[in-house]
CSV table of C-alpha atoms and ligand atoms in Angstrom, one decimal:
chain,number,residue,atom,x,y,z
A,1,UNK,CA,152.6,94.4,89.7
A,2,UNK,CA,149.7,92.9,91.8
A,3,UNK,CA,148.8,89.2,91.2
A,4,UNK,CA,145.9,89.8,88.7
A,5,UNK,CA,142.8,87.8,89.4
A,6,UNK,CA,140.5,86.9,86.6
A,7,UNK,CA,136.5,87.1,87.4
A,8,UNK,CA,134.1,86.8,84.5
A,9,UNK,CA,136.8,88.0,81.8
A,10,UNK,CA,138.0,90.7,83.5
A,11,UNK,CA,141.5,90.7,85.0
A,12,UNK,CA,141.4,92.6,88.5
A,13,UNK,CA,144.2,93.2,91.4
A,14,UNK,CA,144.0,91.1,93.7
A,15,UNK,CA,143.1,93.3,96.4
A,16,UNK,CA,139.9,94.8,94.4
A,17,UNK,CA,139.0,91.4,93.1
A,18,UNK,CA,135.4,91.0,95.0
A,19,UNK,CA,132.3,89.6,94.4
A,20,UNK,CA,128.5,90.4,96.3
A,21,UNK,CA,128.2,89.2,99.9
A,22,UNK,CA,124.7,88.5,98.1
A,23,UNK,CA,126.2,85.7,96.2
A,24,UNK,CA,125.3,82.4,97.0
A,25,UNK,CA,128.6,80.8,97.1
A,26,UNK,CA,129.3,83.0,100.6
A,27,UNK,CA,125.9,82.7,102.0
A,28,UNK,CA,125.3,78.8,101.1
A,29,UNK,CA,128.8,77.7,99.7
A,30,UNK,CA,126.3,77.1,96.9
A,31,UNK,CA,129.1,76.8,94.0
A,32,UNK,CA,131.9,74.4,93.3
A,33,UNK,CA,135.7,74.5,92.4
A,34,UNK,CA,138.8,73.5,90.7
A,35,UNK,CA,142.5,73.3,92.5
A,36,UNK,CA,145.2,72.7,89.7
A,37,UNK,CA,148.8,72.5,88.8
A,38,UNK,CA,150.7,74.1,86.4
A,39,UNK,CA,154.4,72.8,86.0
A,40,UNK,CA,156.4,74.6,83.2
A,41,UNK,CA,153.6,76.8,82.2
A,42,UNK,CA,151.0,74.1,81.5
A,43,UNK,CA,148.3,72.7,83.7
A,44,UNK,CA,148.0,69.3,84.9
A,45,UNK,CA,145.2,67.9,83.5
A,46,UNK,CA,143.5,70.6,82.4
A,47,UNK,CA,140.9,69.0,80.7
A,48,UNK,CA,139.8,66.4,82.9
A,49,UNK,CA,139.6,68.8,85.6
A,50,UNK,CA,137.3,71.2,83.2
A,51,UNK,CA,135.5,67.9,82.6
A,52,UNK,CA,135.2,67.1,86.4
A,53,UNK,CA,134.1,71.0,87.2
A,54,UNK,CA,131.6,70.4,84.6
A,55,UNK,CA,129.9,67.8,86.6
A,56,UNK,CA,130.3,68.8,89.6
A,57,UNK,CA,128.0,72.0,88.1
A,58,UNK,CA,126.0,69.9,86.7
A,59,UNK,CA,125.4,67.8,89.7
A,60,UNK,CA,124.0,71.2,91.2
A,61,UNK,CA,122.0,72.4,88.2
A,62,UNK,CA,124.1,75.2,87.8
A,63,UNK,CA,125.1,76.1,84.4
A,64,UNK,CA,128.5,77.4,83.6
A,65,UNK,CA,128.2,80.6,81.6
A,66,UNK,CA,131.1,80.0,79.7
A,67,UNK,CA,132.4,77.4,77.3
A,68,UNK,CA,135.4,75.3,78.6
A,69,UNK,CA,137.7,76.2,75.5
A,70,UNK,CA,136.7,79.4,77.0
A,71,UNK,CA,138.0,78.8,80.4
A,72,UNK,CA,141.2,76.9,79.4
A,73,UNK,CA,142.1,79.9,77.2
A,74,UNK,CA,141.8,82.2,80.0
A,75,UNK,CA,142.8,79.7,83.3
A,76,UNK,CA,146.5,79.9,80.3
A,77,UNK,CA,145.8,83.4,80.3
A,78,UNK,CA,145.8,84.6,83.8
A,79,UNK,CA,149.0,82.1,84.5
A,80,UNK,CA,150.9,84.2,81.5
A,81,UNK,CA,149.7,87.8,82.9
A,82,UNK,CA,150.8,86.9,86.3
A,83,UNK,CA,154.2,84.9,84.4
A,84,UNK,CA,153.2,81.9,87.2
A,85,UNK,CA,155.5,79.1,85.7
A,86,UNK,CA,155.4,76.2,88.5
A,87,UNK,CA,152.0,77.2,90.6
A,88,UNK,CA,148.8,76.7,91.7
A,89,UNK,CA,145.2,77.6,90.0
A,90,UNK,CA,141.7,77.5,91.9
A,91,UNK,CA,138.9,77.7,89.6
A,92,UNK,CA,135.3,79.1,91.2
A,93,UNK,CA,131.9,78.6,90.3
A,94,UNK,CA,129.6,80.5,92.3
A,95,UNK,CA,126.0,80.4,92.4
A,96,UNK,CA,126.1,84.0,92.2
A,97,UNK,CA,124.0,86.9,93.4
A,98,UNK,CA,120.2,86.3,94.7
A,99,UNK,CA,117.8,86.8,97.4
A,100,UNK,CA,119.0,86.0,101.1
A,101,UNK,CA,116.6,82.6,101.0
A,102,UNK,CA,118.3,79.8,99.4
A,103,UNK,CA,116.5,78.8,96.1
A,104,UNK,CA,119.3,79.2,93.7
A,105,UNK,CA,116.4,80.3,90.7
A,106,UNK,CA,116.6,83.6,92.1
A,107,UNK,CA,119.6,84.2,91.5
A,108,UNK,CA,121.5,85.7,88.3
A,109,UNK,CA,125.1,86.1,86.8
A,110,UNK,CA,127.3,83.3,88.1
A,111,UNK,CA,130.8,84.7,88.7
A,112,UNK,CA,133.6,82.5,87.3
A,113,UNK,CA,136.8,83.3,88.9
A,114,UNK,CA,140.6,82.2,88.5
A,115,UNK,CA,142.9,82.6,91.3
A,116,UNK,CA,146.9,81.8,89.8
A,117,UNK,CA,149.1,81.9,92.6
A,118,UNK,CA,153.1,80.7,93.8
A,119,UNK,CA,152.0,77.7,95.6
A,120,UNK,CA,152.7,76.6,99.9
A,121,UNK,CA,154.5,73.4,98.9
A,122,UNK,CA,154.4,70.7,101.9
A,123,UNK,CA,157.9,71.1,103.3
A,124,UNK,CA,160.7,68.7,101.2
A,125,UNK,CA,160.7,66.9,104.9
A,126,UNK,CA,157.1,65.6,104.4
A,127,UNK,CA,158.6,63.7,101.2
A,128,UNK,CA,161.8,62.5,102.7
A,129,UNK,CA,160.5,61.5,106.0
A,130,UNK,CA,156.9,60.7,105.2
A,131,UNK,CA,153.6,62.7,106.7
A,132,UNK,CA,152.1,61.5,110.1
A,133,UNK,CA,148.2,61.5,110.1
A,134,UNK,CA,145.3,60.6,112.0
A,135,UNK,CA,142.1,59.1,111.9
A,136,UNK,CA,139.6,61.6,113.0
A,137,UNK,CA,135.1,61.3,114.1
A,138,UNK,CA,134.3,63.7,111.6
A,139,UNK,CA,132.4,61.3,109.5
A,140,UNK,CA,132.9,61.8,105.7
A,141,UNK,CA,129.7,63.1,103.8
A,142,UNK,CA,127.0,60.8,103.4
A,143,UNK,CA,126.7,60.3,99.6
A,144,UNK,CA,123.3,60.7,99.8
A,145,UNK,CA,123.1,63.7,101.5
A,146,UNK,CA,126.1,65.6,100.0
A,147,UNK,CA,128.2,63.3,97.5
A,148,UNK,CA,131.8,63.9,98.4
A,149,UNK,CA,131.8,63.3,94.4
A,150,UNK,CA,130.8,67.1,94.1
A,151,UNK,CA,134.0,69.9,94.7
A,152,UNK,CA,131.6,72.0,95.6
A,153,UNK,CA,132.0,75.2,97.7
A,154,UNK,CA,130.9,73.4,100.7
A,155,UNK,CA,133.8,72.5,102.6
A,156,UNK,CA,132.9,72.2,105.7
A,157,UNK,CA,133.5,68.2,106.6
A,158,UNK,CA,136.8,67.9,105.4
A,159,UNK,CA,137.7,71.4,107.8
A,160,UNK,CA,135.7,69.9,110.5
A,161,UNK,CA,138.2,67.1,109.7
A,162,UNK,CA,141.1,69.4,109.5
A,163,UNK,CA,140.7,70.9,112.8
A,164,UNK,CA,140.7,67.8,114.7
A,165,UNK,CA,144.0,66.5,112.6
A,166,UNK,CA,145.3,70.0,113.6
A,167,UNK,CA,144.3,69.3,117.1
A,168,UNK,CA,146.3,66.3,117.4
A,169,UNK,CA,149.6,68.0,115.5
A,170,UNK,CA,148.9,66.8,111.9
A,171,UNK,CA,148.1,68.5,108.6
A,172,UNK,CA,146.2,66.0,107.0
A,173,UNK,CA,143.3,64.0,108.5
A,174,UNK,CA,141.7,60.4,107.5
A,175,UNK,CA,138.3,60.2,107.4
A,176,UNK,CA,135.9,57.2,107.3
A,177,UNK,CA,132.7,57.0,105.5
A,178,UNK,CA,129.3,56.7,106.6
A,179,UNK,CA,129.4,52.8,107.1
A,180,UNK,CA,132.9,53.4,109.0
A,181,UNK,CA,135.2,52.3,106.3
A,182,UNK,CA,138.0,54.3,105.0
A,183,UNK,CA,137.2,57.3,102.5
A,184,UNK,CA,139.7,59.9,102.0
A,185,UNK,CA,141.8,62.3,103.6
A,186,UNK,CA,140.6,66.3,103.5
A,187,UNK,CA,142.3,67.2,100.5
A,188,UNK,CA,143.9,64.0,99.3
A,189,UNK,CA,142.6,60.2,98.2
A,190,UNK,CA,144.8,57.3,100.5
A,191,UNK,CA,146.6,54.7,99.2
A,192,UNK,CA,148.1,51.3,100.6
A,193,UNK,CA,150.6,48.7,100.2
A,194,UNK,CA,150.4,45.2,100.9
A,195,UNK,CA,152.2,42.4,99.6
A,196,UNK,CA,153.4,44.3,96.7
A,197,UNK,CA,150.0,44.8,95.8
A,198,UNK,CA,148.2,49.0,95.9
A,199,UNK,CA,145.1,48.8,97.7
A,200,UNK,CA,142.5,52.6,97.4
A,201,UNK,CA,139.1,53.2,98.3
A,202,UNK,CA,136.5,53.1,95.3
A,203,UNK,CA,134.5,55.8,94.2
A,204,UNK,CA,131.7,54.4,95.7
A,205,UNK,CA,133.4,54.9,99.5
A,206,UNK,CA,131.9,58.2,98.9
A,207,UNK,CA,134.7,60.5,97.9
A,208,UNK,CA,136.2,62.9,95.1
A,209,UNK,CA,137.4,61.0,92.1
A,210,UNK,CA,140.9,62.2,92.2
A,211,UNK,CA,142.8,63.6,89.4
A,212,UNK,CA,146.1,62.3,90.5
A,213,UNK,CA,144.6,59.3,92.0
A,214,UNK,CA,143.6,58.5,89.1
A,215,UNK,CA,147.2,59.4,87.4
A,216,UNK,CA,149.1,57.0,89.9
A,217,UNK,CA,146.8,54.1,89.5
A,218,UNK,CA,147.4,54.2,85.5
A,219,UNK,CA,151.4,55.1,86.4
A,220,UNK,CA,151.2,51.9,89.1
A,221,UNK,CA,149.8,49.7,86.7
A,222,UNK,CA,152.1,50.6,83.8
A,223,UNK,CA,154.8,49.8,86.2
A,224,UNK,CA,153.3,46.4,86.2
A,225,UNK,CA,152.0,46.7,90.2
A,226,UNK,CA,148.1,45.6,90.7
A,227,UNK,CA,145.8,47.6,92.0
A,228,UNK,CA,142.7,46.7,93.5
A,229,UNK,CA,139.6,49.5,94.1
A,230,UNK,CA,138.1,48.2,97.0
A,231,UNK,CA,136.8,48.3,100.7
A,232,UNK,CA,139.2,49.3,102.7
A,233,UNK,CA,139.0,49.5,107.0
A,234,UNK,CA,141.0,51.1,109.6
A,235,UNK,CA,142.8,47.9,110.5
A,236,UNK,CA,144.0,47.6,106.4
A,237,UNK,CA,145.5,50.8,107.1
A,238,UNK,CA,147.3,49.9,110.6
A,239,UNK,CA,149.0,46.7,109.1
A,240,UNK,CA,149.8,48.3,105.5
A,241,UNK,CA,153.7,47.7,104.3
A,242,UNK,CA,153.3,51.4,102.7
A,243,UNK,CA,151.1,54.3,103.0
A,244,UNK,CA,150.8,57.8,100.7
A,245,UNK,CA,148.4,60.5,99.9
A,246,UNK,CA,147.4,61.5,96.5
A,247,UNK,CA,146.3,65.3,95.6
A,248,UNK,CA,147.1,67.9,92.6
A,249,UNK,CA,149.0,70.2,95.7
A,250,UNK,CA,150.0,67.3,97.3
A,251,UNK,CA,150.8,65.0,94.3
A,252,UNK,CA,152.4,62.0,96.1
A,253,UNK,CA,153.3,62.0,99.6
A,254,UNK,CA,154.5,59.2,102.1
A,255,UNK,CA,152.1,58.6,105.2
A,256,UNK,CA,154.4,56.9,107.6
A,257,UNK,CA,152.4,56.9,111.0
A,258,UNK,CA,148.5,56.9,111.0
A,259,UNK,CA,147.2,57.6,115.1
A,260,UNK,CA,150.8,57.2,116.2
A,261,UNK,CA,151.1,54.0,114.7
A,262,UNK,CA,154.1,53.3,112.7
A,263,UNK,CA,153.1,52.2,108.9
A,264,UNK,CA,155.4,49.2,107.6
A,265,UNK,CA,159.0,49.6,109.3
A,266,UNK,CA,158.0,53.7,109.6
A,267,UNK,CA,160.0,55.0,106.7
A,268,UNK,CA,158.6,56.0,103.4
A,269,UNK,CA,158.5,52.6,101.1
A,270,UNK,CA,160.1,51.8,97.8
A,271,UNK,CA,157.0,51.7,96.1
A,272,UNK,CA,156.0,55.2,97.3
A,273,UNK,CA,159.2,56.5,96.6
A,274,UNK,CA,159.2,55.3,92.9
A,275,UNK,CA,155.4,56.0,92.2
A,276,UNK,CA,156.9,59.6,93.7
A,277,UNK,CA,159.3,59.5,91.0
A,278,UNK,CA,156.9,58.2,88.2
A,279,UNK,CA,154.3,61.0,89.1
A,280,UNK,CA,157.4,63.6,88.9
A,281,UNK,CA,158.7,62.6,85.6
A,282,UNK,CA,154.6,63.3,84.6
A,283,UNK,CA,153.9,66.4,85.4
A,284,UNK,CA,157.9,67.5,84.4
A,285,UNK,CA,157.7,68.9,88.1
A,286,UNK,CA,161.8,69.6,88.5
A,287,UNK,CA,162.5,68.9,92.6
B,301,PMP,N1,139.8,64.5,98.1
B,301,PMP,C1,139.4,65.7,98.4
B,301,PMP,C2,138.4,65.9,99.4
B,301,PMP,C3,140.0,66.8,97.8
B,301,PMP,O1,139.6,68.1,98.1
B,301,PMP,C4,141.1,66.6,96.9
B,301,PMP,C5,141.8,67.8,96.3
B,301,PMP,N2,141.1,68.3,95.2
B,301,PMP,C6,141.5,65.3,96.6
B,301,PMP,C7,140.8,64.2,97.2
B,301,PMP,C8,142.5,65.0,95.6
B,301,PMP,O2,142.0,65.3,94.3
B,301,PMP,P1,142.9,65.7,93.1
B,301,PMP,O3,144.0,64.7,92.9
B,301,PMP,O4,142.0,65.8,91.9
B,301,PMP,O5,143.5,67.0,93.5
């Protein structure tokens, strides 16, 4: 059977699942989204990432036609018709169809879609041997032009940022903020280690309030390991003991070079590797 995609209530094959090229989420990435796990059939989270999808709509006055015990009925519901156990699910908002100008009043019917899909994990070797990254110009969004707070549709920094990680050989990029301290990478929030203490960006760097950042600071801090939210610069990250990325594909991964440099003694660190094992025993991921 064809992986079924969901769009509006309706359950479609993937290859007929379309939408207008009228619809503002393709002509203005006017929209926003959801990525999410699901390990053992359930989703990580679900509800605080229903929550955050909520404001990010509400951030750009667009109103969800649906009720969330709604949507997590039928984001359950497209996982079971397409029997995805351990996978992914994108959640879209669009704008939806309109005029080819931009103001979003004339336009009608927002489409809701859920993609469930087998997720493209990052190779085992990324965990064992830890992820090199690099620093890259692509300045994160301004908040107050386009507050990286939002998931919205509009992706375009982070795959500006992308490309020039890609350029230099690495799948993840680390982008600084408008004031030229450290913000996120372009799917995943950064973490350090120094002197047994966890150092991450606040919100207020001007990046997405991550779901499993937000898991591994409350798993760090049962463990009895401070963490401080705070300013962070390039230079905090060059002389960190211990480096990883946070993100629902992701979920924790050891950064153990940043621009060629080695991070601590260039091996993923204890603490990594037991927050790792902490975040596993969460979700019930079996590796
Ligand atoms: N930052 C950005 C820019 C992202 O796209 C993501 C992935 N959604 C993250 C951080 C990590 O967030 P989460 O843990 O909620 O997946």
């Amino acid at each position: 059977m064809a992986l079924q995609v969901y769009i509006n209530g309706e359950l479609f094959d993937k290859a007929d699942a379309k939408i207008s090229v009228y619809d503002h989420g393709l002509l203005y990435g006017d929209g926003v989204f959801e990525g999410m796990r699901s390990y053992g059939g359930n989703v990580f989270r679900l509800q605080t990432h229903l929550d955050r999808l909520w404001e990010s709509a509400a951030a750009i006055c667009l109103t969800i036609p649906i009720s969330q015990s709604q949507l997590a009925e039928d984001v359950n519901r497209t996982l079971a018709v397409n029997e995805i156990v351990d996978g992914y699910v994108r959640l879209v908002v669009t704008r939806g169809a309109g005029t080819l100008g931009l103001d979003p009043n004339k336009t009608s019917d927002p489409q809701v879609i859920i993609i469930a899909d087998h997720i493209a994990l990052y190779p085992d070797e990324f965990y064992e041997n830890g992820l090199e990254i690099v620093t890259v110009a692509t300045t994160r969004n301004h908040p107050g032009a386009l507050n990286p707070r939002i998931k919205s549709l509009n992706y375009l920094n982070n795959i500006l940022a992308k490309l020039e990680g890609l350029q230099a050989g690495c799948v993840e990029a680390l982008m600084m903020n408008h004031k030229g301290d450290v913000a996120e990478c372009t799917g995943d929030n950064i973490f350090l280690l120094k002197q047994g203490v966890i150092f991450t960006p606040s919100i207020d760097a001007g990046i997405l309030s991550g779901i499993t950042r937000e898991a591994v600071i409350e798993l760090a801090r049962d463990a009895g390991i401070e963490v401080r939210e705070q300013t962070l610069s390039r230079h905090d990250v060059y002389v960190a003991d211990e480096c990883f990325l946070t993100g629902s594909a992701a979920e924790v991964v050891p950064v153990v070079k940043v621009d060629n440099r080695p991070i601590g003694d260039g091996a993923p660190g204890p603490v990594t590797k037991d927050l790792t094992r902490r975040f596993r025993e969460l979700t019930g991921a079996a590796r």
